[in-house]
Amino acid sequence: MTELIERDDATTEPPTVELSMQQAINRALRVLLAEDPSTLVFGEDVGALGGVFRVTDGLQKEFGDQRVFDTPLAESAIMGMAVGLAMNGWRPVPELQFDGFAYPAVDQIVNQVARMNYRTRGAAPMPITLRLPSFGGIQAPEHHGESLEALFAHTPGLKVAVPSDAAEAYSLLLQSVRSDDPVVYMEPKARYWDRGPVELREPTDPIGTSRIVRHGRHATLIAWGAMVHRCLKVAELAAEDGVDLEVLDLRWLKPIDAAGLAASVSRTRRAVVVHEAPLTAGLGAEVAALVTENCFRDLAAPVQRVTGFDVPYPAGPLEPQYLPTIDRVLFAVQRTLEY
Amino acid sequence: MDHLPADLTRALYRHMRTARDLDTEAIALQRQGVFPAYVSVRGQEAAQVASASALDPARDFVFPTYREMAAALAYGVEMVGYMATHRALWHGGLYDVMASRFGAVNAVVGGPVPHAVGWAVGERLRGDDGVALAYFGDGASSEGDVHESMNFAGVFRAPVVFFCQNNQWALSVPNDRQVAGGSVAARAEGYGLPGVLVDGNDAGAVHEATAEAVARARRGDGPTVIEALTYRVEPHSTSDDPTRYRDEAETARWRERDPVALLRDALLAAGHAAEADLAEDDARAREEAARIRDGVAAAPEPDGSELFTHVFRETTEELSRQRRTWQEEVEL
């Protein structure tokens, strides 16, 4: 509520607070629940416990168990319930606890959530935001770390957002929930506890825009989620050798900011896309194709991909070798510069 | 029939009779190549019409699968638009799902059942008294979504009626190879819900059972599972060949228990109508079925631009670009 009051005071700059990503999402949910009484938060453990990552901490206490409630443990029914609630005028924000458990709900997400507006010719919009703790990097057990972005981005009717830091998490969630289209909002688990400044203001960039996190001249690193942070580290290290890298945070994987990608890569003439998901048919292929289609004449080298391997997310001790390492990204940068 | 009001039973008869005739027209349309395929409702008219007639279309909401034509008709859905689904003019038909309060046809047969639970929970959260009714079959009852839904509804005490039309054939698989334990209604107990087994070919019994379940849900006493035992006398779809998997003598026995004929006899016996009244109803049903048939056969195909129109509420630049590309190719 504080944010809302402060937002109304035009003479005051929006306050900037230091928050972890998990706290930023919590803040955004509080704003959303306060501003629209039709918004509902539900899923496994989201109530009294406040979510397995404490993202929904305190929400049930503040908004009551009619607005924030626990469900039985059944992912397909959670998403199916969201469809029925949306058809009854609510704005559901379901949580599936871990990405691997989205698979049991894929039928509802793909066959129902994504298509209901189309099927009913716009009569039954699905203003659903699926919050999905996503990706690897926390050495979790099997099914607790996956990269499903290509599956959802490939599905017509869904939009896909991936925040990379606390500030982005705050504004992207406000946009996702306020949108009348279904959004899969993929929260990078590895970044939940990283803190950063969050301006408690209204998002200004439209849905589907990327952002340049670091400006550079020699190549563009394209990433989303936790890989943005990794690419920033790569850029810092490369800078020590005089290589000036641009880092582009894609943040919307559907719709993809083709123009933003083209603008950056046309300038730097080189692109390296970095993601956690397996290589084959991953979203990196889509990004590479877009860059090639739009910047072919400007490119000085083929687009490089640094990704997870075509293996299941491995067990904890091997996960650091699966995820794109700083060295693998640096090698790719070297390959593109030496092409 | 004696215990039901005469005007109700007459209405049931008119709807069942119209559904029967429309079903016959629809099979003909498939034979003529107007419908790519069709799934017959024949034999299930009582289960559908009598249950749908127990609902209030002003405040309730129906979640069907794909064989609920007679329910749609009885519920007041605009039938030319509804039957457009069978002509494959649009996936969910060309009627307004939200205004009709009758969900779109859904071929993932367990899929809409949790929608009914969500809708019902939403209704209770708002403090309104609408009831959601989910139609599904014995085949769908094997799907996880149906079990998850019954459990959710039990936990949330949602005002929902699970209405299983057990027509005894799930595609080519008979009941004893589809429903372990032999009864869907019996499963309700495991979810803490009342389970009711009813003769699905007896319109009066179906109506009473559904009206009771709806009243129970409306007064806040939670969900009910109804299993209406009936029979799919026609093939699964117009592409199916039931001679490969079932004994036609069994089908013939069920044709003898025709729900429309049963209701007709009961109406006459109860004195709710005379032969002349029913002849009038029959004539009106034939006219109505023919009107719907002609309407759906003559309905225009959707414009190609509609490919792109309803994907999102807030469309994307990329989709707009693809639409422009499509337009340019069309104009070539």
XYZ file of C-alpha atoms in Angstrom:
671
model
C 0.000 0.000 0.000
C 2.891 2.347 0.741
C 3.922 2.242 -2.901
C 0.447 3.174 -4.044
C 0.286 6.200 -1.778
C 3.725 7.358 -2.795
C 2.928 6.778 -6.449
C 0.022 9.193 -6.206
C 2.259 12.009 -5.011
C 3.558 13.491 -8.247
C 6.073 15.731 -6.497
C 7.964 12.816 -4.999
C 10.451 10.744 -6.939
C 9.594 7.044 -6.748
C 11.463 5.537 -3.826
C 14.300 3.200 -4.586
C 14.744 0.345 -2.164
C 17.338 -2.386 -1.889
C 15.616 -5.753 -2.330
C 16.406 -9.321 -3.234
C 14.620 -10.606 -6.325
C 12.409 -12.741 -4.127
C 11.444 -9.675 -2.079
C 10.877 -7.643 -5.233
C 8.403 -10.201 -6.546
C 6.704 -10.172 -3.168
C 6.445 -6.364 -3.356
C 4.967 -6.542 -6.836
C 2.412 -9.126 -5.738
C 1.399 -6.844 -2.869
C 0.870 -3.954 -5.276
C -1.140 -6.166 -7.612
C -3.313 -7.674 -4.893
C -3.967 -4.221 -3.453
C -4.841 -2.516 -6.717
C -7.184 -5.155 -8.160
C -9.553 -7.126 -5.919
C -9.977 -9.725 -8.668
C -6.324 -10.786 -8.420
C -5.843 -14.173 -6.726
C -2.612 -15.891 -5.682
C -2.727 -19.657 -5.233
C -0.669 -22.806 -5.498
C 1.213 -25.218 -3.304
C 2.539 -23.717 -0.047
C 1.853 -20.105 -1.037
C -0.319 -19.407 2.024
C 0.886 -19.925 5.583
C 4.379 -20.970 4.552
C 4.734 -18.067 2.127
C 6.024 -20.263 -0.675
C 8.942 -22.627 -0.770
C 11.138 -19.648 -1.725
C 9.128 -17.305 0.556
C 8.099 -15.262 -2.451
C 4.520 -15.043 -1.161
C 5.631 -14.402 2.414
C 3.021 -12.483 4.419
C 0.564 -12.139 1.534
C -2.058 -14.391 3.070
C -1.813 -12.504 6.349
C -2.238 -9.184 4.561
C -4.890 -10.129 2.001
C -6.650 -13.068 3.623
C -7.102 -16.682 2.686
C -9.730 -15.872 0.073
C -7.197 -13.967 -2.054
C -4.072 -16.000 -1.263
C -4.650 -19.698 -0.756
C -3.046 -23.101 -0.774
C -4.281 -25.783 -3.136
C -3.953 -29.534 -3.061
C -0.847 -30.837 -4.750
C -1.905 -31.233 -8.374
C -0.345 -29.008 -11.006
C -2.791 -29.743 -13.792
C -5.751 -28.885 -11.582
C -4.025 -25.700 -10.398
C -3.775 -24.482 -13.986
C -7.204 -25.827 -14.883
C -8.639 -24.001 -11.914
C -6.963 -20.821 -13.151
C -8.829 -21.213 -16.449
C -12.196 -21.509 -14.694
C -11.425 -18.590 -12.393
C -10.460 -16.444 -15.372
C -13.745 -17.399 -17.053
C -15.500 -16.202 -13.934
C -13.869 -12.779 -14.025
C -10.859 -13.297 -11.777
C -7.214 -12.508 -12.499
C -5.373 -15.633 -11.378
C -1.688 -15.672 -10.465
C -1.016 -19.383 -9.889
C 2.360 -20.652 -8.789
C 3.822 -24.010 -9.765
C 6.458 -24.729 -7.214
C 9.281 -25.885 -9.484
C 9.727 -25.905 -13.241
C 9.890 -29.702 -13.494
C 6.385 -29.835 -12.069
C 5.049 -27.696 -14.876
C 5.205 -30.749 -17.113
C 2.163 -32.398 -15.481
C 0.308 -29.130 -16.172
C 1.434 -28.698 -19.776
C -1.874 -29.943 -21.156
C -3.759 -27.260 -19.272
C -1.190 -24.586 -20.110
C -0.886 -25.400 -23.810
C -4.310 -26.834 -24.718
C -6.403 -24.659 -22.457
C -4.761 -21.488 -21.073
C -2.998 -20.625 -24.309
C -5.951 -21.322 -26.585
C -9.075 -20.283 -24.751
C -9.075 -16.727 -26.072
C -8.591 -18.068 -29.596
C -11.075 -20.910 -29.222
C -13.773 -18.593 -27.942
C -12.920 -15.838 -30.437
C -12.030 -13.464 -27.664
C -15.053 -14.169 -25.460
C -13.016 -15.822 -22.704
C -9.714 -14.002 -22.191
C -7.148 -15.673 -19.948
C -5.473 -12.957 -17.854
C -3.407 -15.597 -16.082
C 0.180 -15.138 -14.947
C 1.861 -18.435 -14.179
C 4.717 -17.847 -11.757
C 7.266 -20.549 -12.336
C 10.513 -20.816 -10.354
C 12.808 -21.763 -13.204
C 16.233 -22.772 -14.477
C 19.212 -24.250 -12.695
C 22.129 -23.001 -10.700
C 21.063 -24.081 -7.230
C 22.156 -27.708 -7.548
C 18.673 -28.891 -6.744
C 17.398 -32.470 -7.015
C 15.949 -33.792 -10.247
C 12.818 -31.948 -11.494
C 13.787 -28.869 -9.456
C 15.825 -27.261 -12.214
C 14.684 -27.103 -15.845
C 14.620 -24.681 -18.745
C 11.176 -24.759 -20.315
C 11.314 -21.427 -22.096
C 11.442 -22.808 -25.631
C 8.375 -24.957 -24.987
C 6.318 -22.008 -23.793
C 7.713 -19.466 -26.247
C 6.846 -21.909 -29.032
C 3.224 -22.131 -27.896
C 0.925 -19.675 -29.682
C -1.148 -17.672 -27.221
C 1.407 -17.521 -24.425
C 3.777 -14.687 -23.574
C 6.972 -15.457 -21.697
C 8.842 -13.123 -19.354
C 12.152 -13.806 -17.599
C 13.492 -11.235 -15.129
C 17.211 -11.056 -14.568
C 17.407 -8.974 -11.388
C 15.258 -7.566 -8.611
C 14.259 -4.381 -10.435
C 13.289 -6.290 -13.550
C 11.397 -8.846 -11.485
C 9.305 -6.060 -9.974
C 8.368 -4.320 -13.181
C 7.960 -7.395 -15.383
C 5.570 -8.954 -12.888
C 3.427 -5.809 -12.755
C 3.192 -5.896 -16.553
C 2.539 -9.626 -16.737
C -0.297 -9.680 -14.237
C -1.946 -6.544 -15.605
C -1.868 -7.987 -19.117
C -5.062 -9.600 -20.361
C -3.000 -12.281 -22.091
C -1.563 -15.332 -20.337
C 2.055 -14.884 -19.342
C 4.503 -17.522 -18.175
C 6.682 -15.592 -15.753
C 9.855 -17.603 -15.236
C 11.727 -16.692 -12.074
C 15.414 -17.617 -12.138
C 15.850 -19.484 -8.856
C 19.582 -18.838 -8.847
C 18.911 -15.095 -8.565
C 16.223 -15.141 -5.864
C 18.581 -14.012 -3.116
C 20.577 -11.441 -5.074
C 19.881 -7.924 -3.948
C 19.707 -4.796 -5.998
C 18.087 -1.381 -6.154
C 14.410 -1.479 -7.117
C 12.616 1.689 -8.145
C 9.057 1.277 -6.955
C 7.597 2.888 -10.040
C 5.368 1.989 -12.915
C 7.022 0.043 -15.733
C 7.641 2.242 -18.750
C 9.105 -0.124 -21.351
C 6.374 -1.907 -23.299
C 5.904 -5.681 -23.155
C 8.277 -7.336 -25.576
C 11.211 -4.961 -25.279
C 14.722 -6.017 -24.373
C 17.236 -3.849 -22.554
C 20.923 -3.163 -22.874
C 22.489 -3.857 -19.508
C 25.970 -2.873 -20.561
C 27.001 -0.963 -23.637
C 29.924 -2.215 -25.692
C 31.412 -2.112 -29.162
C 32.986 -5.475 -30.030
C 30.204 -8.050 -29.656
C 26.746 -8.446 -28.120
C 26.131 -11.081 -25.494
C 22.442 -12.000 -25.551
C 20.997 -13.702 -22.483
C 18.048 -13.926 -20.090
C 17.544 -14.810 -16.462
C 20.597 -15.741 -14.444
C 22.764 -15.825 -17.559
C 22.547 -12.038 -17.830
C 24.514 -11.727 -14.604
C 27.007 -14.284 -15.893
C 27.445 -12.366 -19.124
C 28.081 -9.173 -17.173
C 30.926 -10.968 -15.400
C 32.242 -12.150 -18.746
C 32.109 -8.567 -19.985
C 34.062 -7.350 -16.955
C 36.750 -9.950 -17.520
C 36.896 -9.281 -21.246
C 37.263 -5.582 -20.556
C 40.531 -6.320 -18.763
C 41.821 -7.564 -22.126
C 40.470 -4.547 -23.960
C 37.406 -6.342 -25.349
C 34.322 -4.177 -25.017
C 31.202 -6.348 -24.821
C 27.583 -5.270 -24.952
C 25.156 -7.292 -22.825
C 21.542 -7.492 -23.917
C 18.921 -8.813 -21.513
C 16.182 -10.238 -23.723
C 13.715 -10.421 -20.758
C 10.692 -11.172 -23.007
C 11.106 -14.493 -24.821
C 7.670 -14.112 -26.401
C 7.303 -11.692 -27.983
C 11.015 -11.385 -28.757
C 12.409 -7.927 -29.348
C 13.700 -8.545 -32.873
C 14.276 -4.842 -33.447
C 16.255 -4.435 -30.233
C 18.398 -7.431 -31.092
C 19.024 -6.106 -34.573
C 19.922 -2.634 -33.336
C 22.528 -3.949 -30.934
C 24.074 -6.549 -33.215
C 24.152 -4.206 -36.203
C 26.302 -1.938 -34.057
C 28.649 -4.554 -32.631
C 28.496 -6.878 -35.701
C 28.978 -9.935 -33.532
C 26.593 -11.914 -31.342
C 26.898 -14.640 -28.736
C 23.674 -16.022 -27.280
C 23.913 -17.675 -23.889
C 21.237 -19.846 -22.298
C 20.853 -22.655 -19.804
C 18.556 -24.856 -21.876
C 19.918 -27.627 -24.099
C 21.346 -26.503 -27.434
C 19.186 -28.341 -29.951
C 16.003 -26.477 -30.867
C 16.623 -24.129 -27.971
C 15.637 -20.479 -28.034
C 19.223 -19.609 -28.979
C 18.443 -20.997 -32.414
C 15.523 -18.567 -32.713
C 17.692 -15.656 -31.596
C 20.451 -16.637 -34.032
C 17.939 -16.891 -36.863
C 16.439 -13.480 -36.053
C 19.879 -11.876 -35.934
C 20.852 -13.520 -39.215
C 17.618 -12.480 -40.923
C 17.838 -8.913 -39.750
C 21.584 -8.212 -39.643
C 23.079 -10.502 -42.286
C 24.989 -7.742 -44.025
C 26.316 -6.308 -40.792
C 27.496 -9.559 -39.298
C 31.239 -10.086 -39.152
C 30.918 -13.634 -37.809
C 28.294 -16.341 -37.423
C 26.175 -16.093 -34.299
C 27.688 -18.213 -31.529
C 25.645 -20.202 -29.042
C 26.762 -21.126 -25.553
C 24.126 -23.284 -23.912
C 23.454 -26.252 -21.721
C 24.204 -29.584 -23.366
C 21.653 -31.924 -24.933
C 21.383 -33.853 -21.682
C 18.885 -33.669 -18.827
C 19.800 -31.086 -16.185
C 22.430 -33.111 -14.332
C 22.731 -33.852 -10.632
C 24.149 -31.190 -8.342
C 27.899 -31.852 -8.566
C 27.786 -31.832 -12.365
C 25.440 -28.879 -12.792
C 28.220 -26.260 -12.816
C 29.725 -28.107 -15.759
C 26.411 -28.201 -17.571
C 25.498 -24.535 -17.267
C 27.392 -22.111 -19.519
C 30.551 -21.226 -17.634
C 32.345 -17.916 -17.826
C 35.153 -19.668 -19.687
C 32.822 -21.178 -22.278
C 31.319 -17.771 -22.955
C 34.779 -16.207 -23.182
C 35.843 -18.870 -25.680
C 32.782 -18.127 -27.768
C 33.617 -14.422 -27.667
C 37.134 -15.273 -28.781
C 35.799 -17.420 -31.637
C 33.538 -14.669 -32.883
C 36.263 -12.022 -32.628
C 38.789 -14.209 -34.460
C 36.401 -15.363 -37.155
C -43.631 -38.519 -14.698
C -46.476 -37.905 -12.288
C -44.222 -36.150 -9.800
C -42.781 -33.653 -12.312
C -44.685 -30.616 -13.613
C -46.308 -31.210 -16.983
C -44.770 -28.148 -18.628
C -41.291 -29.319 -17.612
C -41.781 -32.788 -19.032
C -43.201 -31.357 -22.240
C -40.148 -29.094 -22.562
C -37.862 -32.065 -21.981
C -39.667 -33.930 -24.730
C -39.443 -31.046 -27.195
C -35.702 -30.610 -26.614
C -34.994 -34.339 -26.788
C -37.036 -34.660 -29.947
C -35.212 -31.684 -31.543
C -31.840 -33.065 -30.496
C -32.732 -36.424 -32.020
C -33.710 -34.834 -35.323
C -30.705 -32.515 -35.345
C -28.472 -35.519 -34.688
C -29.964 -37.261 -37.715
C -29.464 -34.118 -39.803
C -25.872 -33.868 -38.605
C -25.075 -37.423 -39.670
C -26.567 -36.601 -43.064
C -24.420 -33.470 -43.270
C -21.358 -35.604 -42.606
C -22.400 -38.032 -45.354
C -22.797 -35.070 -47.701
C -19.311 -33.847 -46.875
C -20.450 -30.701 -45.076
C -19.144 -31.955 -41.722
C -15.691 -33.579 -41.812
C -16.832 -35.765 -38.919
C -19.595 -35.898 -36.352
C -20.142 -37.524 -32.972
C -23.680 -38.733 -32.469
C -25.683 -37.994 -29.312
C -28.336 -40.591 -30.132
C -29.438 -42.493 -27.050
C -28.048 -39.877 -24.663
C -30.721 -37.215 -25.117
C -32.329 -37.824 -21.738
C -29.016 -37.703 -19.885
C -28.149 -34.393 -21.515
C -31.442 -32.564 -21.869
C -32.792 -33.518 -18.452
C -29.565 -32.527 -16.675
C -29.089 -29.240 -18.547
C -32.735 -28.388 -17.851
C -32.019 -28.540 -14.118
C -29.657 -25.569 -14.432
C -30.320 -21.858 -14.545
C -28.702 -20.405 -17.683
C -28.824 -16.958 -16.077
C -26.407 -17.831 -13.289
C -24.891 -21.289 -13.844
C -22.152 -22.353 -16.250
C -21.728 -25.578 -18.232
C -18.372 -27.106 -19.157
C -18.905 -29.685 -21.916
C -16.559 -31.954 -23.826
C -17.571 -32.730 -27.418
C -20.718 -34.863 -27.368
C -23.028 -32.444 -25.565
C -25.152 -31.159 -28.444
C -28.448 -32.048 -26.737
C -27.319 -30.321 -23.532
C -26.357 -27.204 -25.503
C -29.744 -27.181 -27.160
C -31.638 -27.569 -23.895
C -29.482 -24.892 -22.241
C -30.416 -22.386 -24.922
C -27.148 -22.149 -26.828
C -27.421 -20.620 -30.314
C -27.262 -23.903 -32.224
C -26.129 -22.774 -35.656
C -23.041 -21.325 -33.989
C -22.616 -24.399 -31.837
C -22.857 -26.834 -34.755
C -20.258 -24.763 -36.618
C -17.733 -26.628 -34.478
C -18.742 -29.884 -36.157
C -18.360 -28.206 -39.514
C -14.911 -27.215 -38.227
C -15.584 -23.545 -38.989
C -14.041 -22.610 -35.674
C -12.650 -24.727 -32.844
C -15.096 -23.659 -30.194
C -17.946 -22.787 -32.476
C -19.241 -19.432 -33.520
C -21.510 -18.824 -30.548
C -20.565 -16.591 -27.615
C -19.284 -18.935 -24.915
C -19.482 -16.364 -22.151
C -22.926 -15.000 -23.018
C -24.284 -18.551 -23.412
C -22.570 -19.666 -20.225
C -21.807 -22.881 -22.060
C -18.115 -23.624 -22.610
C -16.486 -24.429 -25.901
C -16.313 -27.945 -27.287
C -13.202 -29.609 -25.915
C -11.707 -32.810 -27.301
C -9.233 -33.231 -24.436
C -12.026 -34.851 -22.511
C -10.705 -34.411 -18.977
C -9.478 -30.889 -19.732
C -12.576 -28.805 -19.001
C -13.418 -30.549 -15.726
C -10.952 -28.531 -13.593
C -12.269 -25.397 -15.331
C -15.628 -26.126 -13.768
C -13.980 -26.347 -10.346
C -12.143 -23.053 -10.875
C -15.307 -21.343 -12.059
C -17.207 -22.704 -9.066
C -14.521 -21.603 -6.595
C -14.615 -18.162 -8.191
C -18.358 -18.033 -7.768
C -18.094 -18.791 -4.070
C -15.272 -16.313 -3.550
C -17.534 -13.611 -4.926
C -20.429 -14.757 -2.789
C -22.686 -15.559 -5.743
C -24.776 -18.693 -5.992
C -24.088 -19.999 -9.510
C -23.266 -23.649 -10.029
C -20.814 -25.157 -12.516
C -21.705 -28.408 -14.214
C -19.018 -30.460 -15.948
C -20.046 -33.052 -18.509
C -17.632 -35.878 -19.179
C -17.781 -39.515 -20.154
C -16.636 -42.841 -18.819
C -13.472 -42.507 -20.914
C -12.669 -39.093 -19.447
C -13.173 -40.516 -15.983
C -9.878 -42.353 -16.487
C -8.003 -39.076 -16.968
C -6.044 -37.529 -14.141
C -7.734 -34.159 -14.482
C -11.079 -35.662 -13.480
C -9.620 -37.167 -10.310
C -7.719 -33.989 -9.483
C -10.898 -32.007 -10.018
C -13.009 -34.149 -7.721
C -10.361 -33.870 -5.047
C -10.071 -30.081 -5.469
C -13.840 -29.690 -5.417
C -14.051 -31.778 -2.268
C -11.351 -29.779 -0.525
C -12.805 -26.405 -1.551
C -16.437 -27.546 -1.245
C -16.967 -25.921 -4.613
C -20.483 -25.634 -6.052
C -19.887 -28.006 -8.923
C -21.768 -30.976 -10.335
C -19.669 -33.662 -11.991
C -21.991 -35.215 -14.530
C -20.636 -38.408 -16.051
C -22.544 -39.790 -19.001
C -21.446 -43.355 -18.869
C -22.379 -44.456 -22.366
C -20.406 -47.658 -21.810
C -18.024 -47.217 -24.720
C -14.934 -45.068 -24.587
C -13.871 -45.097 -28.225
C -13.693 -48.872 -28.784
C -13.113 -49.839 -25.172
C -16.000 -51.178 -23.065
C -16.826 -50.095 -19.565
C -15.174 -53.016 -17.810
C -11.867 -52.179 -19.538
C -12.256 -48.452 -18.832
C -13.633 -47.966 -15.342
C -11.954 -50.022 -12.648
C -14.525 -50.895 -10.049
C -17.244 -50.535 -12.661
C -18.718 -47.286 -11.377
C -17.734 -43.647 -11.588
C -20.291 -42.662 -8.955
C -18.618 -44.999 -6.460
C -15.410 -43.002 -6.769
C -17.094 -39.978 -5.247
C -16.905 -41.503 -1.794
C -13.132 -41.442 -1.943
C -13.256 -37.682 -2.409
C -15.829 -37.193 0.319
C -18.569 -36.376 -2.164
C -22.010 -37.849 -2.630
C -22.085 -40.113 -5.673
C -25.369 -40.811 -7.419
C -26.001 -43.509 -9.987
C -29.011 -42.779 -12.146
C -30.715 -44.367 -15.140
C -29.471 -42.065 -17.871
C -32.282 -43.010 -20.233
C -34.938 -41.937 -17.744
C -35.365 -38.196 -18.240
C -37.347 -37.761 -15.055
C -34.760 -39.543 -12.910
C -31.889 -37.590 -14.470
C -33.660 -34.293 -13.950
C -34.408 -35.030 -10.327
C -30.893 -36.190 -9.534
C -29.369 -33.137 -11.206
C -31.823 -30.693 -9.646
C -30.967 -32.104 -6.225
C -27.221 -31.826 -6.859
C -27.635 -28.264 -8.143
C -29.717 -27.272 -5.125
C -27.152 -28.810 -2.820
C -24.325 -26.893 -4.501
C -26.331 -23.679 -4.526
C -27.000 -23.752 -0.820
C -23.294 -24.224 -0.124
C -23.238 -27.938 0.601
C -20.619 -28.705 -2.005
C -20.136 -30.876 -5.059
C -21.882 -34.039 -6.229
C -20.881 -36.758 -8.674
C -23.710 -38.022 -10.880
C -23.201 -41.029 -13.088
C -25.946 -41.387 -15.678
C -25.875 -44.880 -17.060
C -26.767 -44.756 -20.727
C -25.539 -46.146 -24.024
C -23.892 -44.818 -27.166
C -26.019 -46.550 -29.765
C -24.189 -45.022 -32.723
C -20.476 -45.383 -33.511
C -18.035 -43.251 -31.501
C -17.823 -40.934 -34.496
C -18.745 -41.107 -38.146
C -15.244 -42.479 -38.771
C -15.677 -45.404 -36.400
C -16.717 -49.009 -37.130
C -18.244 -50.547 -34.006
C -18.843 -53.914 -35.725
C -15.152 -54.532 -35.108
C -15.446 -54.389 -31.355
C -18.992 -54.798 -30.058
C -21.929 -57.105 -30.225
C -24.702 -55.505 -32.239
C -27.278 -57.484 -30.235
C -26.314 -55.417 -27.207
C -26.736 -52.191 -29.169
C -30.114 -53.392 -30.409
C -31.257 -54.012 -26.833
C -30.330 -50.465 -25.909
C -32.084 -49.072 -28.965
C -35.190 -50.655 -27.481
C -34.668 -48.542 -24.364
C -34.771 -45.370 -26.437
C -35.013 -42.392 -24.047
C -37.199 -40.358 -26.391
C -39.694 -43.205 -26.770
C -39.602 -43.872 -23.024
C -40.406 -40.247 -22.252
C -43.137 -40.178 -24.887
C -44.835 -43.190 -23.317
C -44.457 -41.743 -19.837
C -45.963 -38.406 -20.865
C -48.967 -40.107 -22.368
C -49.371 -42.406 -19.375
C -49.161 -39.500 -16.942
C -51.637 -37.487 -18.955
C -49.106 -34.665 -19.450
C -49.813 -34.654 -23.176
C -52.073 -36.221 -25.749
C -50.925 -37.847 -28.974
C -51.931 -34.724 -30.862
C -49.751 -32.520 -28.616
C -46.757 -34.742 -29.149
C -47.341 -34.855 -32.886
C -47.236 -31.072 -32.792
C -43.999 -31.185 -30.796
C -42.531 -33.649 -33.276
C -43.381 -31.378 -36.197
C -41.864 -28.356 -34.481
C -38.735 -30.361 -33.656
C -38.311 -31.366 -37.300
C -38.659 -27.747 -38.408
C -36.190 -26.515 -35.828
C -33.643 -29.202 -36.707
C -34.000 -28.339 -40.403
C -33.552 -24.632 -39.655
C -30.345 -25.327 -37.742
C -29.119 -27.707 -40.456
C -29.682 -25.130 -43.162
C -28.078 -22.427 -41.066
C -24.925 -24.332 -40.350
C -24.636 -25.604 -43.940
C -24.960 -22.049 -45.252
C -22.750 -20.365 -42.645
C -19.854 -18.526 -44.273
C -16.322 -19.698 -43.680
C -14.324 -17.400 -41.441
C -12.133 -14.810 -43.112
C -8.463 -15.773 -43.312
C -7.441 -12.702 -41.340
C -9.153 -14.262 -38.338
C -6.219 -16.663 -38.161
C -4.446 -13.853 -36.355
C -7.281 -11.998 -34.671
C -7.791 -13.880 -31.433
C -4.362 -15.277 -30.560
C -3.767 -12.497 -28.040
C -5.832 -9.696 -26.539
C -2.806 -7.454 -26.996
C -1.275 -8.630 -30.240
C 2.466 -8.689 -30.870
C 4.534 -6.941 -33.506
C 5.689 -10.293 -34.797
C 2.150 -11.561 -35.221
C 1.182 -8.341 -36.983
C 4.169 -8.805 -39.271
C 3.105 -12.370 -40.057
C -0.398 -11.133 -40.750
C 0.963 -8.564 -43.227
C 3.034 -11.270 -44.915
C -0.038 -13.492 -45.122
C -2.062 -10.611 -46.576
C 0.568 -9.928 -49.237
C 0.612 -13.588 -50.245
C -3.184 -13.726 -50.383
C -3.277 -10.655 -52.612
C -0.744 -12.078 -55.066
